[in-house]
mmCIF file of C-alpha atoms in Angstrom:
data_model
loop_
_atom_site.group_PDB
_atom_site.id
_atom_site.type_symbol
_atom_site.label_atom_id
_atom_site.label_comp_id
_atom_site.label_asym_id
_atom_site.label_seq_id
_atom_site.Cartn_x
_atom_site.Cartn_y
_atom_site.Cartn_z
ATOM 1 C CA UNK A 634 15.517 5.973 10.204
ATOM 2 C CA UNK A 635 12.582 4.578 11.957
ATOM 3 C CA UNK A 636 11.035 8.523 11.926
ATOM 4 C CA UNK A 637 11.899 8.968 8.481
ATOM 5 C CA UNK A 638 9.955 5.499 7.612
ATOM 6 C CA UNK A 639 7.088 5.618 10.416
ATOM 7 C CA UNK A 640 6.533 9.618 8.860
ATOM 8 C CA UNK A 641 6.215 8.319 5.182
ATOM 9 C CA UNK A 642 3.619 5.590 6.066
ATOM 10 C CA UNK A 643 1.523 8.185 7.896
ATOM 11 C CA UNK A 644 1.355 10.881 5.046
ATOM 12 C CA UNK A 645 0.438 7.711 2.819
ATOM 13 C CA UNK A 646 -2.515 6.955 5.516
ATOM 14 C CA UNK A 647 -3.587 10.466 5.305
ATOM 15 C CA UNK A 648 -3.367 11.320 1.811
ATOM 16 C CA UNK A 649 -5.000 7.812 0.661
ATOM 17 C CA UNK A 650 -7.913 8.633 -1.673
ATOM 18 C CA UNK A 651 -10.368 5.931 -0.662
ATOM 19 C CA UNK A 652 -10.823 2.736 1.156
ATOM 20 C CA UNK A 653 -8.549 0.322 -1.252
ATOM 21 C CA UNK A 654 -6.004 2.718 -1.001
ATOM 22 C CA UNK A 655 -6.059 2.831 2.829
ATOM 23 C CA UNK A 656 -6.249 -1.018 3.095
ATOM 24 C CA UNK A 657 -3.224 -1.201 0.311
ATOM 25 C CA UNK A 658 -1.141 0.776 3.366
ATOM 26 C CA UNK A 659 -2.018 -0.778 6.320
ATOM 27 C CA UNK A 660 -1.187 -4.061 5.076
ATOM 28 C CA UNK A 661 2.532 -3.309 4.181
ATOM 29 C CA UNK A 662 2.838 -1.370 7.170
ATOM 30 C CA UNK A 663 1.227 -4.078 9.633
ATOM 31 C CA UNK A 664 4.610 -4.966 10.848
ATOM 32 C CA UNK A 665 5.952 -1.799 11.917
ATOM 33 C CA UNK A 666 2.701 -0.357 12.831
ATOM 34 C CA UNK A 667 3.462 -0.892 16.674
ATOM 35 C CA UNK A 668 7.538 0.501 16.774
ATOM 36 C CA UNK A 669 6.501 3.672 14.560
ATOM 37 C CA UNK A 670 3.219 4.523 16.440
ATOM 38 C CA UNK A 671 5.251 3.950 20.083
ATOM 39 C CA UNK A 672 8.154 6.374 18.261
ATOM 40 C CA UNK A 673 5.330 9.375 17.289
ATOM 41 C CA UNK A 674 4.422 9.080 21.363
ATOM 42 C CA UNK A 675 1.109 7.712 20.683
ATOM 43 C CA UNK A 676 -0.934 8.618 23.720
ATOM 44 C CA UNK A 677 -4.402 7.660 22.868
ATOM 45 C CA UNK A 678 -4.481 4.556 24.267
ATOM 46 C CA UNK A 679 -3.697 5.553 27.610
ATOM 47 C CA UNK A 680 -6.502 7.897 27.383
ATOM 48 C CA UNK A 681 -8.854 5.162 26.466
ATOM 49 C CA UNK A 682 -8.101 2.810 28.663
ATOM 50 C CA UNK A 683 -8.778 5.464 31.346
ATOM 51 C CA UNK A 684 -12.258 6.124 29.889
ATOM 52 C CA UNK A 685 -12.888 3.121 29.007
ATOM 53 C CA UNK A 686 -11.936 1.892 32.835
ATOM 54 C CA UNK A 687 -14.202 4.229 34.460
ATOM 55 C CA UNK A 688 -17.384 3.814 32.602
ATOM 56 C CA UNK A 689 -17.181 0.414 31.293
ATOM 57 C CA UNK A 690 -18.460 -2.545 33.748
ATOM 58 C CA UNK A 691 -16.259 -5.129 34.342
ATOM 59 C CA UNK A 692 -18.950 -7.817 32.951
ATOM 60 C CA UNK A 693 -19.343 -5.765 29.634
ATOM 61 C CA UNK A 694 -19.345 -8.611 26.932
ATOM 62 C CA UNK A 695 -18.832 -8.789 24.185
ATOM 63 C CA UNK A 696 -16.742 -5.838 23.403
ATOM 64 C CA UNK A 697 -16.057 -4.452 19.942
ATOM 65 C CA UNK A 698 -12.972 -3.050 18.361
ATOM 66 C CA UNK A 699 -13.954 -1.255 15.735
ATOM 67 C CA UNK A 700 -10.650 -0.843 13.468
ATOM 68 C CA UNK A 701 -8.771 -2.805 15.890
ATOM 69 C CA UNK A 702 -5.717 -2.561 13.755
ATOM 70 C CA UNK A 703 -2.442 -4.268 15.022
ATOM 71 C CA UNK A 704 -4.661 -5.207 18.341
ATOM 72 C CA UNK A 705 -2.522 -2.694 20.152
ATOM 73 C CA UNK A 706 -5.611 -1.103 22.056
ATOM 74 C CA UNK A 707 -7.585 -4.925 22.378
ATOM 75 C CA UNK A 708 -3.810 -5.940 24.155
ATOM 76 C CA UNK A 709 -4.516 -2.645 26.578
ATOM 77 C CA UNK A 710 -7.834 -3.815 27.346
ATOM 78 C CA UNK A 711 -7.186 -7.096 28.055
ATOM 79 C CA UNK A 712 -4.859 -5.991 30.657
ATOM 80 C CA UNK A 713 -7.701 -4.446 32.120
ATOM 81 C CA UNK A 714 -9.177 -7.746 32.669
ATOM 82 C CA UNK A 715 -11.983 -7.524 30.060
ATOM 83 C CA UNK A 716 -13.129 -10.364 28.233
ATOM 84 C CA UNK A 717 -14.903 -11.311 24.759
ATOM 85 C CA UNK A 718 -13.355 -9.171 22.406
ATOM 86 C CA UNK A 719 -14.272 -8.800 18.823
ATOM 87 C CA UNK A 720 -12.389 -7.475 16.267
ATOM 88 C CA UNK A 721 -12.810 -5.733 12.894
ATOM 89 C CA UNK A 722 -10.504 -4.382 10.612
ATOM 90 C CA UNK A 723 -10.430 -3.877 6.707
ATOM 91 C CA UNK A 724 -7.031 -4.455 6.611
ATOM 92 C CA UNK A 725 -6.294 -8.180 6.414
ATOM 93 C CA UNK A 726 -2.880 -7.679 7.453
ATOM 94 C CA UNK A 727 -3.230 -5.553 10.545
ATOM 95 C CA UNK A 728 -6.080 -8.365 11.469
ATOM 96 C CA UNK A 729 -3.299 -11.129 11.071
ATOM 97 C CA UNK A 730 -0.843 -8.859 13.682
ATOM 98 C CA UNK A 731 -3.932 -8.453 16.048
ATOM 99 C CA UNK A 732 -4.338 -12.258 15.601
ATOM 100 C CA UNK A 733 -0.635 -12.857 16.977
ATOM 101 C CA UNK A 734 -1.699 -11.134 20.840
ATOM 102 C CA UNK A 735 -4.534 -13.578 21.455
ATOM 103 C CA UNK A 736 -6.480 -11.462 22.770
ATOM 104 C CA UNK A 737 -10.094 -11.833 20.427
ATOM 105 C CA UNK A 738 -12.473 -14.113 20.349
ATOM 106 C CA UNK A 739 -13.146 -13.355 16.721
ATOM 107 C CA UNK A 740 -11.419 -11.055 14.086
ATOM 108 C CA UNK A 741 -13.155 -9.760 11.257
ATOM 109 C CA UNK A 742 -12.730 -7.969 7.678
ATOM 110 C CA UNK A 743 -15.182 -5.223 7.277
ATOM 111 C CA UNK A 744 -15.521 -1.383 6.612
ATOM 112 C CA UNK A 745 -16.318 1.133 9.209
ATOM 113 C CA UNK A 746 -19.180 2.928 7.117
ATOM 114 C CA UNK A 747 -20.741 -0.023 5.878
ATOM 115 C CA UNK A 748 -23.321 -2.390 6.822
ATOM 116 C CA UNK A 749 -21.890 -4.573 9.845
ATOM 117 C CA UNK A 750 -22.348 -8.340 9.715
ATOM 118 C CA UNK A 751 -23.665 -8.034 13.225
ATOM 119 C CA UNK A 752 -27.172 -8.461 14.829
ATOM 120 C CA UNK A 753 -28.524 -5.380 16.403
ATOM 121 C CA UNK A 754 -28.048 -5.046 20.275
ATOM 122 C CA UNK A 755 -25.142 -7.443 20.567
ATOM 123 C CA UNK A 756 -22.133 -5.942 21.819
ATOM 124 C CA UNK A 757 -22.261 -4.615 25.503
ATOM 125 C CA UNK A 758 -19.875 -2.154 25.072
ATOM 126 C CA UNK A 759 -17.312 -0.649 21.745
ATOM 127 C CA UNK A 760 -13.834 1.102 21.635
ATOM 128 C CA UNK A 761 -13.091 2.773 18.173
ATOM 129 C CA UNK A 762 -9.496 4.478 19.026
ATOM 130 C CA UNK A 763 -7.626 6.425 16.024
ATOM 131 C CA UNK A 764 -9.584 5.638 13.485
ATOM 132 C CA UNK A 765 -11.528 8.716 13.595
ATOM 133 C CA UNK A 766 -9.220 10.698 11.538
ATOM 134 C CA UNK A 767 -7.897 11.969 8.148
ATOM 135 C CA UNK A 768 -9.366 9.980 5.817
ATOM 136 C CA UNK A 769 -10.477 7.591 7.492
ATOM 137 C CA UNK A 770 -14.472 6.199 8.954
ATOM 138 C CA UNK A 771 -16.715 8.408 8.053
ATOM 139 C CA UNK A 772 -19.591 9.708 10.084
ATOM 140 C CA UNK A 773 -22.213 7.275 8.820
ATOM 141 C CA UNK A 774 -20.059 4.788 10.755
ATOM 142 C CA UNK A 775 -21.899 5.604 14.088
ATOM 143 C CA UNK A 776 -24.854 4.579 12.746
ATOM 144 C CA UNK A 777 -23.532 1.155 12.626
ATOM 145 C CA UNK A 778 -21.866 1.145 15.887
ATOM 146 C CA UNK A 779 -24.969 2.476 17.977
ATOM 147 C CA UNK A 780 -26.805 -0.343 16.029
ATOM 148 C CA UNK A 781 -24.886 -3.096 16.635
ATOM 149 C CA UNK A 782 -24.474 -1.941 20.667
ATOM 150 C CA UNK A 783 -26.695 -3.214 23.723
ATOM 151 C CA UNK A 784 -29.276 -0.661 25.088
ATOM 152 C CA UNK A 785 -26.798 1.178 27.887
ATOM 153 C CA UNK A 786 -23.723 0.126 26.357
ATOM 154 C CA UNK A 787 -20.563 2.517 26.451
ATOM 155 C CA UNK A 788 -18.970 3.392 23.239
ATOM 156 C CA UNK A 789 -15.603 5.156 23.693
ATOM 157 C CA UNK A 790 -13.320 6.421 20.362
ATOM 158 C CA UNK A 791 -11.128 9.345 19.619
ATOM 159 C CA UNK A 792 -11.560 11.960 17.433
ATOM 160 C CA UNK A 793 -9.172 14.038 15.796
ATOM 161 C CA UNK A 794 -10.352 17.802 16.047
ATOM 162 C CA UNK A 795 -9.675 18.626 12.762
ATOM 163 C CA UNK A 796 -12.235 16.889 10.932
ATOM 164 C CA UNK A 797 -14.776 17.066 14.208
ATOM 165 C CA UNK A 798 -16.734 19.790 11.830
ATOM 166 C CA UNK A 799 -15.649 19.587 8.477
ATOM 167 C CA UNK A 800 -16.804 15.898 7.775
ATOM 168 C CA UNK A 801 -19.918 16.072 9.522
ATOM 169 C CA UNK A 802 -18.784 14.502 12.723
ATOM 170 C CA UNK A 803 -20.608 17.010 14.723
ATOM 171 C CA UNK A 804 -23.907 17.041 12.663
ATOM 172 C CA UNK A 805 -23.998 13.090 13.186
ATOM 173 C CA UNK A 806 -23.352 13.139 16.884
ATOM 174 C CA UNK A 807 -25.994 15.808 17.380
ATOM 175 C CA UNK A 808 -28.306 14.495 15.342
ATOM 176 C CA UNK A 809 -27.672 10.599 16.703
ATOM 177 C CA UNK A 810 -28.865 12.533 20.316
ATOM 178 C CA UNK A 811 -31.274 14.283 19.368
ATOM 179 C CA UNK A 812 -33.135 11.225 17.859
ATOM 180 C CA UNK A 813 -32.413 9.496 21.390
ATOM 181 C CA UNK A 814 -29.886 6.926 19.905
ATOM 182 C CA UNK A 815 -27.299 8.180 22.461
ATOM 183 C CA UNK A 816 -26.023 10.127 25.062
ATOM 184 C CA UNK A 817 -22.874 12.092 25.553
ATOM 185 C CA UNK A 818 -21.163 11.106 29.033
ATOM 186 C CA UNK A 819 -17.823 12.811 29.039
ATOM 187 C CA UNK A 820 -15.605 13.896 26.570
ATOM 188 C CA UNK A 821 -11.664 14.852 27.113
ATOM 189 C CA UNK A 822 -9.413 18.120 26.681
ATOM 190 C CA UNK A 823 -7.834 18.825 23.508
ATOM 191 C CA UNK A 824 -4.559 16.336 23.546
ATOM 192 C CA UNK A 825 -2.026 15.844 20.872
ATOM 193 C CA UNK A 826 -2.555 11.915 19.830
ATOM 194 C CA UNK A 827 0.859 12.023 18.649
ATOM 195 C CA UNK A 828 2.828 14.527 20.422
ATOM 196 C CA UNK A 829 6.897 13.365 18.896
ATOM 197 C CA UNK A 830 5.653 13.814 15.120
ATOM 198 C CA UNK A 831 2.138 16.194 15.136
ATOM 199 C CA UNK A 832 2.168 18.359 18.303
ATOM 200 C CA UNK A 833 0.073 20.370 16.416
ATOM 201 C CA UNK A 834 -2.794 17.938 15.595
ATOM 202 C CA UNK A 835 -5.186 17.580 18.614
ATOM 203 C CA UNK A 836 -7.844 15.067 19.597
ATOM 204 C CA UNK A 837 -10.253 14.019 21.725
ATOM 205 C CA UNK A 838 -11.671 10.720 23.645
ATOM 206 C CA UNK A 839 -15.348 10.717 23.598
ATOM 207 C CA UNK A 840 -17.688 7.914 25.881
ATOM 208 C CA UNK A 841 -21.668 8.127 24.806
ATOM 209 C CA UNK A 842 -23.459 5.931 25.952
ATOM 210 C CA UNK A 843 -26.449 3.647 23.602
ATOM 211 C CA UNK A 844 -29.830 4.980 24.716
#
């Protein structure tokens, strides 16, 4: 049952047609988000953390989340022993679940691909994991994040493979480094994110770092 329910909420996440619709699912599955993700085998996280571990100094603050979601990678990071996290979300309800861990110092509703409500230079360091995907952030999103991120700061995401070229995430990244905005450090084998439910669908874990 939990499949069956956790695999209908997913084809709604990648078959929404824009932003609303995206939000609209994320809120009703805020709840569940955490049992149906741990039931695919989500292994991103794990990933990230290890990344994220080996590049990111321990006196990195603030951090970003960028589409923290249920707080499920913030709660990993925390573990880690880092401190300062901000989060951002445009879900309200997925905010309200990362709320519950205690793990941010602030939460906040905006849109990956829009104008952050964030000085330039601010955060020393960002984590954007599973939210570069079907439908989801575009591109222009980086623009934002390198912005917003402290000259030699680490920012470490995923990427799902199948979109890497086709929606211009490849153009952007090469284009963001060839203007000197940033430099590729290391970037992972090809890894099923969700191994139980899309075998089939590979990503990535990417850490540039803010030039």
């Amino acid at each position: 049952m939990v499949r069956k329910e956790s695999s209908a909420f997913l084809q709604r996440v990648y078959s929404s047609k824009d932003n609303r619709d995206l939000k609209e699912v994320y809120d009703h599955w805020a709840d569940k988000y955490d049992a149906h993700v741990t039931a695919f085998g989500y292994m991103i996280p794990a990933v990230a953390a290890g990344m994220f571990g080996k590049y990111v100094p321990p006196d990195a603050t603030p951090i970003l989340d960028a589409g923290a979601g249920t707080g499920l990678m913030g709660s990993v990071i925390d573990l880690l022993g880092y401190q300062g996290q901000v989060g951002i979300d445009l879900s309200a309800g997925m905010l309200n679940k990362a709320n519950e861990r205690n793990v941010y110092r602030d939460l906040h509703q905006m849109v990956l691909g829009e104008k952050l409500d964030f000085p330039s230079d601010h955060f020393g360091a960002c984590q954007s994991i599973g939210v570069f995907t079907a439908g989801h952030a575009p591109a222009s999103a980086f623009d934002e994040l390198v912005r917003v991120l402290c000259l030699g700061g680490y920012i470490i995401f995923s990427m799902l493979e199948d979109v890497y070229i086709p929606k211009g995430y490849k153009d952007k990244f090469e284009s963001l480094e060839n203007d000197g905005k940033w430099k590729l450090v290391e970037k992972t084998k090809k890894f099923p994110g969700l191994p139980l439910e899309h075998p089939d669908q590979l990503n990535r874990v990417y850490v540039y770092r803010v030039c």
